[in-house]
Coordinates of C-alpha atoms and ligand atoms in Angstrom, one line a residue:
X1 CA -139.0 62.2 -95.4
X2 CA -139.6 60.8 -99.1
X3 CA -137.6 62.8 -101.7
X4 CA -137.3 62.4 -105.4
X5 CA -134.0 63.4 -107.4
X6 CA -135.4 64.0 -111.3
X7 CA -132.7 64.5 -113.4
X8 CA -133.8 66.0 -117.0
X9 CA -131.5 66.8 -119.7
X10 CA -131.9 67.9 -123.4
X11 CA -129.9 69.4 -126.2
X12 CA -131.6 72.4 -127.1
X13 CA -128.7 74.1 -128.9
X14 CA -125.0 74.4 -129.1
X15 CA -122.6 77.0 -128.8
X16 CA -120.8 76.6 -130.8
X17 CA -121.6 73.9 -133.3
X18 CA -122.5 70.8 -131.2
X19 CA -119.8 71.8 -128.3
X20 CA -121.5 73.7 -125.4
X21 CA -124.4 75.2 -123.8
X22 CA -124.4 79.2 -124.4
X23 CA -124.5 81.3 -120.6
X24 CA -128.1 82.9 -121.6
X25 CA -129.4 79.2 -121.9
X26 CA -128.6 78.4 -118.5
X27 CA -129.6 82.0 -117.1
X28 CA -133.0 80.9 -118.5
X29 CA -133.5 77.4 -116.9
X30 CA -132.1 79.3 -113.5
X31 CA -134.9 81.9 -114.2
X32 CA -137.5 79.1 -114.9
X33 CA -136.8 76.9 -112.0
X34 CA -136.4 78.8 -109.5
X35 CA -140.1 80.2 -110.1
X36 CA -141.0 76.8 -110.1
X37 CA -139.0 76.5 -106.5
X38 CA -141.0 79.7 -105.4
X39 CA -144.3 78.5 -106.2
X40 CA -143.5 75.3 -104.1
X41 CA -143.4 72.8 -107.8
X42 CA -139.9 71.6 -106.9
X43 CA -137.9 71.8 -103.4
X44 CA -134.4 72.6 -105.1
X45 CA -132.9 72.3 -108.1
X46 CA -129.2 72.9 -109.8
X47 CA -129.0 73.5 -113.8
X48 CA -125.4 72.0 -115.2
X49 CA -124.1 71.5 -118.3
X50 CA -122.0 68.8 -120.5
X51 CA -121.1 69.2 -123.5
X52 CA -124.3 70.7 -125.7
X53 CA -126.7 69.4 -123.0
X54 CA -128.7 71.3 -120.5
X55 CA -129.2 69.4 -117.6
X56 CA -132.0 70.1 -114.6
X57 CA -131.3 68.3 -111.5
X58 CA -134.5 69.1 -109.5
X59 CA -135.9 67.5 -105.9
X60 CA -139.2 67.5 -105.0
X61 CA -141.7 65.0 -102.8
X62 CA -144.2 63.9 -105.3
X63 CA -142.4 60.8 -106.7
X64 CA -141.0 59.5 -110.1
X65 CA -143.3 60.6 -113.2
X66 CA -144.8 63.7 -111.6
X67 CA -146.6 65.5 -114.3
X68 CA -145.9 69.1 -112.8
X69 CA -141.9 68.4 -112.8
X70 CA -142.1 67.2 -116.0
X71 CA -144.0 69.9 -117.8
X72 CA -141.8 71.9 -115.8
X73 CA -138.6 70.7 -117.3
X74 CA -140.8 70.6 -120.8
X75 CA -141.4 74.6 -120.7
X76 CA -137.9 75.4 -119.4
X77 CA -136.5 74.0 -122.7
X78 CA -138.8 75.4 -124.4
X79 CA -138.0 78.7 -123.3
X80 CA -134.8 78.0 -123.3
X81 CA -135.0 77.2 -127.1
X82 CA -136.7 80.7 -127.9
X83 CA -133.5 82.0 -126.5
X84 CA -131.2 79.6 -129.0
X85 CA -133.5 80.7 -131.7
X86 CA -133.0 84.1 -131.5
X87 CA -129.1 83.5 -131.0
X88 CA -129.7 81.2 -134.1
X89 CA -127.3 78.7 -131.4
X90 CA -126.8 75.2 -133.4
X91 CA -129.7 73.0 -133.8
X92 CA -132.1 75.2 -131.7
X93 CA -134.7 72.7 -130.4
X94 CA -133.0 69.9 -131.5
X95 CA -134.1 67.5 -128.8
X96 CA -137.8 68.6 -128.6
X97 CA -139.2 66.0 -130.8
X98 CA -143.1 66.5 -130.7
X99 CA -145.1 69.9 -130.6
X100 CA -146.6 69.9 -127.2
X101 CA -146.5 68.2 -123.5
X102 CA -148.7 65.6 -123.2
X103 CA -148.6 64.3 -119.6
X104 CA -144.5 63.0 -119.4
X105 CA -141.7 64.1 -120.4
X106 CA -140.8 60.4 -121.9
X107 CA -141.1 59.8 -125.2
X108 CA -140.5 63.2 -126.2
X109 CA -137.3 63.7 -126.6
X110 CA -135.3 64.9 -123.4
X111 CA -133.6 62.5 -121.2
X112 CA -134.6 61.6 -117.9
X113 CA -133.6 59.5 -115.0
X114 CA -135.3 59.5 -111.4
X115 CA -135.0 58.2 -108.0
X116 CA -137.5 58.2 -104.9
X117 CA -136.4 57.3 -102.0
X118 CA -136.6 57.8 -98.0
X119 CA -134.2 60.5 -97.0
X120 CA -131.8 59.1 -94.8
X121 CA -129.5 60.5 -91.9
X122 CA -127.2 61.3 -94.6
X123 CA -127.9 61.0 -98.1
X124 CA -124.9 61.5 -100.6
X125 CA -125.8 60.8 -104.3
X126 CA -123.9 61.6 -107.3
X127 CA -125.5 62.8 -110.9
X128 CA -123.2 61.5 -113.8
X129 CA -124.0 63.1 -116.8
X130 CA -122.3 62.5 -120.2
X131 CA -122.2 63.8 -123.4
X132 CA -121.5 62.4 -127.4
X133 CA -122.4 58.6 -126.1
X134 CA -125.4 56.4 -125.7
X135 CA -127.5 55.1 -122.3
X136 CA -125.3 51.7 -122.9
X137 CA -122.0 53.3 -122.3
X138 CA -123.3 53.2 -118.4
X139 CA -123.2 49.2 -118.3
X140 CA -119.3 49.3 -117.4
X141 CA -119.6 51.6 -114.9
X142 CA -122.6 50.8 -112.9
X143 CA -121.7 47.2 -113.4
X144 CA -118.4 47.5 -112.0
X145 CA -119.7 49.9 -109.1
X146 CA -122.6 47.4 -108.4
X147 CA -121.5 43.9 -109.5
X148 CA -117.5 43.8 -109.3
X149 CA -115.5 42.8 -106.0
X150 CA -112.2 44.3 -107.9
X151 CA -114.1 47.6 -108.3
X152 CA -116.1 48.1 -105.0
X153 CA -114.5 46.5 -101.8
X154 CA -117.6 46.9 -100.0
X155 CA -119.2 43.9 -101.9
X156 CA -117.1 41.7 -99.5
X157 CA -116.3 44.0 -96.3
X158 CA -119.7 45.1 -95.7
X159 CA -122.6 42.8 -94.4
X160 CA -125.1 45.3 -95.9
X161 CA -123.9 44.3 -99.3
X162 CA -122.5 40.6 -99.2
X163 CA -125.9 39.8 -100.5
X164 CA -124.9 41.7 -103.8
X165 CA -127.6 44.0 -105.9
X166 CA -130.1 43.0 -108.0
X167 CA -129.7 44.9 -111.7
X168 CA -132.9 45.6 -113.9
X169 CA -131.8 45.7 -117.4
X170 CA -134.1 46.9 -120.7
X171 CA -134.2 45.8 -124.2
X172 CA -134.5 49.0 -125.7
X173 CA -135.6 47.7 -129.3
X174 CA -138.4 45.7 -127.5
X175 CA -139.0 47.6 -124.3
X176 CA -138.8 44.5 -122.2
X177 CA -137.2 44.2 -119.1
X178 CA -135.5 41.3 -117.1
X179 CA -134.3 41.8 -113.5
X180 CA -131.0 39.5 -112.7
X181 CA -129.5 38.9 -109.4
X182 CA -125.9 39.3 -108.7
X183 CA -123.7 37.4 -107.8
X184 CA -125.5 34.2 -109.1
X185 CA -126.7 35.4 -112.0
X186 CA -123.4 37.5 -113.0
X187 CA -122.3 35.8 -116.4
X188 CA -125.9 36.0 -117.5
X189 CA -126.2 39.9 -116.7
X190 CA -122.7 39.9 -118.4
X191 CA -123.9 38.4 -121.2
X192 CA -126.9 40.8 -122.0
X193 CA -125.2 44.3 -120.7
X194 CA -121.9 43.2 -122.8
X195 CA -124.1 44.2 -125.9
X196 CA -124.6 48.1 -124.8
X197 CA -126.4 48.9 -127.7
X198 CA -129.2 47.0 -127.0
X199 CA -129.5 46.1 -123.7
X200 CA -128.9 48.9 -120.9
X201 CA -129.0 49.0 -117.3
X202 CA -132.3 50.7 -116.1
X203 CA -131.9 50.4 -112.2
X204 CA -130.0 48.8 -109.5
X205 CA -132.0 47.7 -106.3
X206 CA -130.0 46.6 -103.0
X207 CA -131.2 42.8 -101.8
X208 CA -132.4 41.9 -98.6
X209 CA -130.0 41.9 -95.8
X210 CA -128.9 45.8 -96.6
X211 CA -130.3 48.2 -94.9
X212 CA -131.3 50.2 -97.6
X213 CA -134.7 48.8 -98.5
X214 CA -134.7 46.4 -101.5
X215 CA -137.9 48.2 -102.6
X216 CA -135.7 50.9 -102.9
X217 CA -133.6 51.7 -106.5
X218 CA -130.2 53.1 -105.5
X219 CA -129.2 54.1 -109.4
X220 CA -131.3 54.9 -112.5
X221 CA -129.8 55.7 -115.7
X222 CA -132.0 57.4 -118.8
X223 CA -132.7 54.9 -121.4
X224 CA -134.3 57.4 -123.9
X225 CA -133.6 56.6 -127.6
X226 CA -134.2 59.3 -129.9
X227 CA -133.7 57.2 -133.2
X228 CA -136.5 55.3 -131.9
X229 CA -139.0 58.4 -131.1
X230 CA -137.9 60.4 -134.2
X231 CA -137.9 57.4 -136.6
X232 CA -134.2 58.5 -137.5
X233 CA -131.3 59.8 -137.0
X234 CA -131.4 63.0 -134.8
X235 CA -128.3 62.9 -132.5
X236 CA -127.0 61.0 -129.8
X237 CA -129.0 60.0 -126.6
X238 CA -126.7 61.5 -124.3
X239 CA -127.3 59.8 -121.3
X240 CA -127.8 60.9 -117.5
X241 CA -127.5 58.7 -114.1
X242 CA -128.4 58.9 -110.5
X243 CA -126.4 57.2 -107.8
X244 CA -126.8 57.3 -104.4
X245 CA -123.9 56.2 -102.3
X246 CA -122.5 55.1 -99.1
X247 CA -123.7 53.5 -95.8
X248 CA -125.1 49.9 -97.5
X249 CA -124.1 50.9 -100.6
X250 CA -120.9 51.7 -102.5
X251 CA -118.8 54.4 -101.3
X252 CA -118.5 57.8 -103.5
X253 CA -114.7 56.3 -104.2
X254 CA -116.3 53.0 -105.5
X255 CA -118.9 54.8 -107.5
X256 CA -116.5 57.1 -109.1
X257 CA -113.7 54.3 -109.7
X258 CA -114.7 52.9 -112.7
X259 CA -114.4 56.0 -114.3
X260 CA -110.6 55.6 -113.6
X261 CA -110.5 53.2 -116.9
X262 CA -111.9 55.2 -120.0
X263 CA -113.8 52.6 -121.4
X264 CA -114.3 52.6 -125.4
X265 CA -118.2 54.0 -126.0
X266 CA -120.0 54.7 -129.2
X267 CA -121.5 58.1 -130.2
X268 CA -118.1 60.0 -130.9
X269 CA -118.1 61.9 -134.4
X270 CA -121.8 61.8 -135.9
X271 CA -123.0 59.5 -133.3
X272 CA -120.6 56.9 -135.5
X273 CA -117.6 56.1 -133.8
X274 CA -116.5 54.8 -130.9
X275 CA -114.0 56.3 -128.5
X276 CA -112.7 56.5 -124.8
X277 CA -115.0 57.8 -122.2
X278 CA -113.2 60.5 -120.8
X279 CA -114.1 61.8 -117.0
X280 CA -113.7 66.0 -116.9
X281 CA -114.1 68.5 -114.3
X282 CA -117.3 70.6 -115.3
X283 CA -115.1 73.4 -117.0
X284 CA -113.6 71.2 -119.2
X285 CA -116.8 69.6 -120.4
X286 CA -116.7 71.2 -123.9
X287 CA -116.7 69.0 -126.3
X288 CA -114.0 70.4 -129.1
X289 CA -111.7 67.4 -131.1
X290 CA -113.5 65.6 -133.9
X291 CA -116.5 66.5 -131.9
X292 CA -115.6 64.7 -128.4
X293 CA -113.7 62.9 -127.1
X294 CA -117.2 61.6 -125.4
X295 CA -117.1 63.1 -122.0
X296 CA -118.8 62.4 -118.5
X297 CA -119.1 64.8 -115.8
X298 CA -119.8 63.8 -111.8
X299 CA -121.4 66.0 -109.5
X300 CA -122.1 64.9 -106.1
X301 CA -124.9 66.5 -103.8
X302 CA -125.6 66.1 -100.1
X303 CA -129.5 65.7 -99.8
X304 CA -130.5 67.8 -96.7
X305 CA -134.5 67.9 -95.9
X306 CA -135.2 67.7 -100.1
X307 CA -132.6 70.7 -100.3
X308 CA -129.2 70.2 -103.1
X309 CA -126.1 70.7 -100.8
X310 CA -123.3 70.9 -103.8
X311 CA -122.2 70.5 -106.2
X312 CA -118.8 68.6 -105.7
X313 CA -117.1 68.5 -109.5
X314 CA -115.7 65.0 -108.7
X315 CA -113.9 64.5 -111.9
X316 CA -112.4 68.1 -111.5
X317 CA -109.8 66.0 -109.2
X318 CA -106.2 65.3 -110.4
X319 CA -106.7 61.7 -109.4
X320 CA -108.2 61.4 -112.3
X321 CA -105.5 63.2 -114.6
X322 CA -104.0 59.4 -115.4
X323 CA -107.5 58.3 -116.5
X324 CA -107.6 61.8 -118.9
X325 CA -104.1 61.2 -120.2
X326 CA -104.9 57.5 -121.2
X327 CA -108.3 58.5 -122.8
X328 CA -106.2 61.3 -124.9
X329 CA -103.7 58.6 -125.8
X330 CA -106.3 56.3 -127.0
X331 CA -108.0 59.1 -128.5
X332 CA -105.4 59.7 -130.8
X333 CA -104.9 55.5 -131.7
X334 CA -108.3 55.6 -132.6
X335 CA -108.7 58.5 -134.8
X336 CA -105.7 57.0 -136.8
X337 CA -108.1 54.3 -138.0
X338 CA -110.4 57.0 -140.0
X339 CA -113.4 55.8 -141.5
X340 CA -112.3 52.1 -140.5
X341 CA -114.0 50.0 -138.1
X342 CA -113.6 49.5 -135.2
X343 CA -112.9 53.2 -134.6
X344 CA -116.2 53.6 -136.8
X345 CA -119.5 51.7 -135.7
X346 CA -120.2 48.3 -137.0
X347 CA -122.3 48.3 -140.0
X348 CA -125.3 47.0 -137.8
X349 CA -124.9 50.1 -135.6
X350 CA -124.7 52.7 -138.2
X351 CA -128.3 51.3 -139.4
X352 CA -128.9 53.9 -136.6
X353 CA -126.8 57.2 -137.8
X354 CA -127.3 59.4 -141.3
X355 CA -125.3 56.5 -143.0
X356 CA -128.5 54.4 -144.6
X357 CA -129.0 57.3 -146.5
X358 CA -125.5 57.2 -148.3
X359 CA -126.3 53.4 -148.9
X360 CA -129.4 53.9 -150.4
X361 CA -127.8 56.2 -153.3
X362 CA -125.5 53.3 -154.3
X363 CA -127.7 49.9 -153.4
X364 CA -128.8 49.6 -157.1
X365 CA -125.2 50.0 -158.3
X366 CA -124.5 46.3 -156.8
X367 CA -124.9 43.6 -159.7
X368 CA -124.6 39.8 -159.2
X369 CA -121.1 38.5 -160.2
X370 CA -122.0 37.2 -163.6
X371 CA -124.0 40.5 -164.7
X372 CA -122.2 42.9 -166.5
X373 CA -121.9 46.0 -165.0
X374 CA -122.9 49.4 -166.5
X375 CA -121.5 52.6 -165.8
X376 CA -123.8 55.5 -164.1
Ligands
F6R401 C1 -123.8 65.5 -132.3 C2 -122.7 65.1 -132.5 C3 -122.3 65.8 -133.9 C4 -122.8 65.9 -135.4 C5 -121.9 66.5 -135.9 C6 -122.6 66.6 -137.5 O1 -124.5 65.0 -131.0 O2 -122.5 64.0 -132.4 O3 -120.9 64.8 -134.1 O4 -123.5 64.6 -135.7 O5 -121.4 67.3 -135.8 O6 -123.5 67.2 -137.2 P1 -124.4 68.4 -138.6 O7 -125.1 67.1 -139.2 O8 -125.4 68.5 -137.5 O9 -123.7 68.8 -139.1
MG402 MG1 -126.1 69.0 -130.4
MG403 MG1 -125.4 66.3 -126.8

C-alpha cells in the first residue's frame, strides 16, 4: 500500500519560558488526533515534543499536501493554543501566524515534512526533531548520511547505493530549487549547502539501480522560514525531518552516525547564536542553559500497514554519551565568547533577528570622520 508520513510541528506556548511543552497541550493534541483517527482522517499518530515545540507525527493514505490532514494539524494547534492562553503559557499561539486555515499549512507558521511511499515489506523510518535552530542544521547530517562514504559504508558496500543519491536543494530566499547528483556533483552540492542559512536540503531521492524507486523521496526536511512569512523575527524555525532506512537505503546506524559529532548550528539564544547540536533522548529535550543548547531527538518507527509501531527513543542510548559530553564542552567554550562572533551570528544573519531594531536606534549617530560629533 501507499502510505504518507506527515510531520507537522509548532510552538504554541512554552512551559516555562521557551523551554518545554506543558503536559496539558500534549493531552489536548492526543485527544484531537485520536478523534481524527476514529473518523478515518488519519491511520495512526504519535504526539511528541522537543523543547517548546509540539510535534504531530501522522500517517494516512492520501499523499502529501492533503488538505484534511493539514487542517487537522492546524485545528489541533488552535485547540492547544486555547489551553496555552488559559494557563498563560509563554508565547501562546506563537507560531500560528495567520488567522484562519487556507488549504495548506505551509506558509502559515508551523513546520511540515512529508513523504509518500510504497510501504516495503518492512519499513523503518526515523523522525528527527530539533529545537532552537533552523532548517539548514539538517544539511550536515543529511549530507553525511546520503553523500559521505566515510559515514555510510553502504555507499561503497551495498550495490543498491553505489550509484549514489540525488539531493534537492532550496534557496529559501528566492524559493528556487536545484537538483544535484551525488557523487559526481558532490563538490557543487557542498559549495551550496555549506551556506546553511540560505541553501537547504529539502529532499533526497535514490538513483536508478536502487531497489527503492528513484521517484520516491527517501528523506524530507521542513524548510519553513518564520521570518519570511511574518516579515519580522518571531522565533526560530526549529526544523523536523523524516528519513527512511535500510534495505537499499542507509541503515538506521548510518543515519544516526552523523549526530555523534555535535556540529555547530545557529539558533541558540534569541535565534542569534551559534552552538553545538546535542543529541538527546526525549526525556532530556527540555531547553535550559542560555535557552539551549540546541537539541535533536530521533524517534524510530516501523510502519506496518500505515500504523506507527514505536517510537524507539534512539538518542536515549549511551552510545551518544560522548557526543553529549563533547557538546557540553563546546557549549562552555562558545559561551565564553559572550556577545562576540562567532558565538553570536554574523552581521548578515543577525538581520533576521531583533538586532536591526537596536541598530536603527543608533544609526543616526554615525557621522563621517571629518564631521564633528554631537552628543545626544
Ligand atoms: C525562542 C528562543 C529564545 C528567545 C528568548 C527571548 O525560540 O530562541 O531564546 O528568543 O528567550 O524571548 P522573548 O523575546 O520572548 O523574551
Ligand atoms: Mg517558544
Ligand atoms: Mg522551539
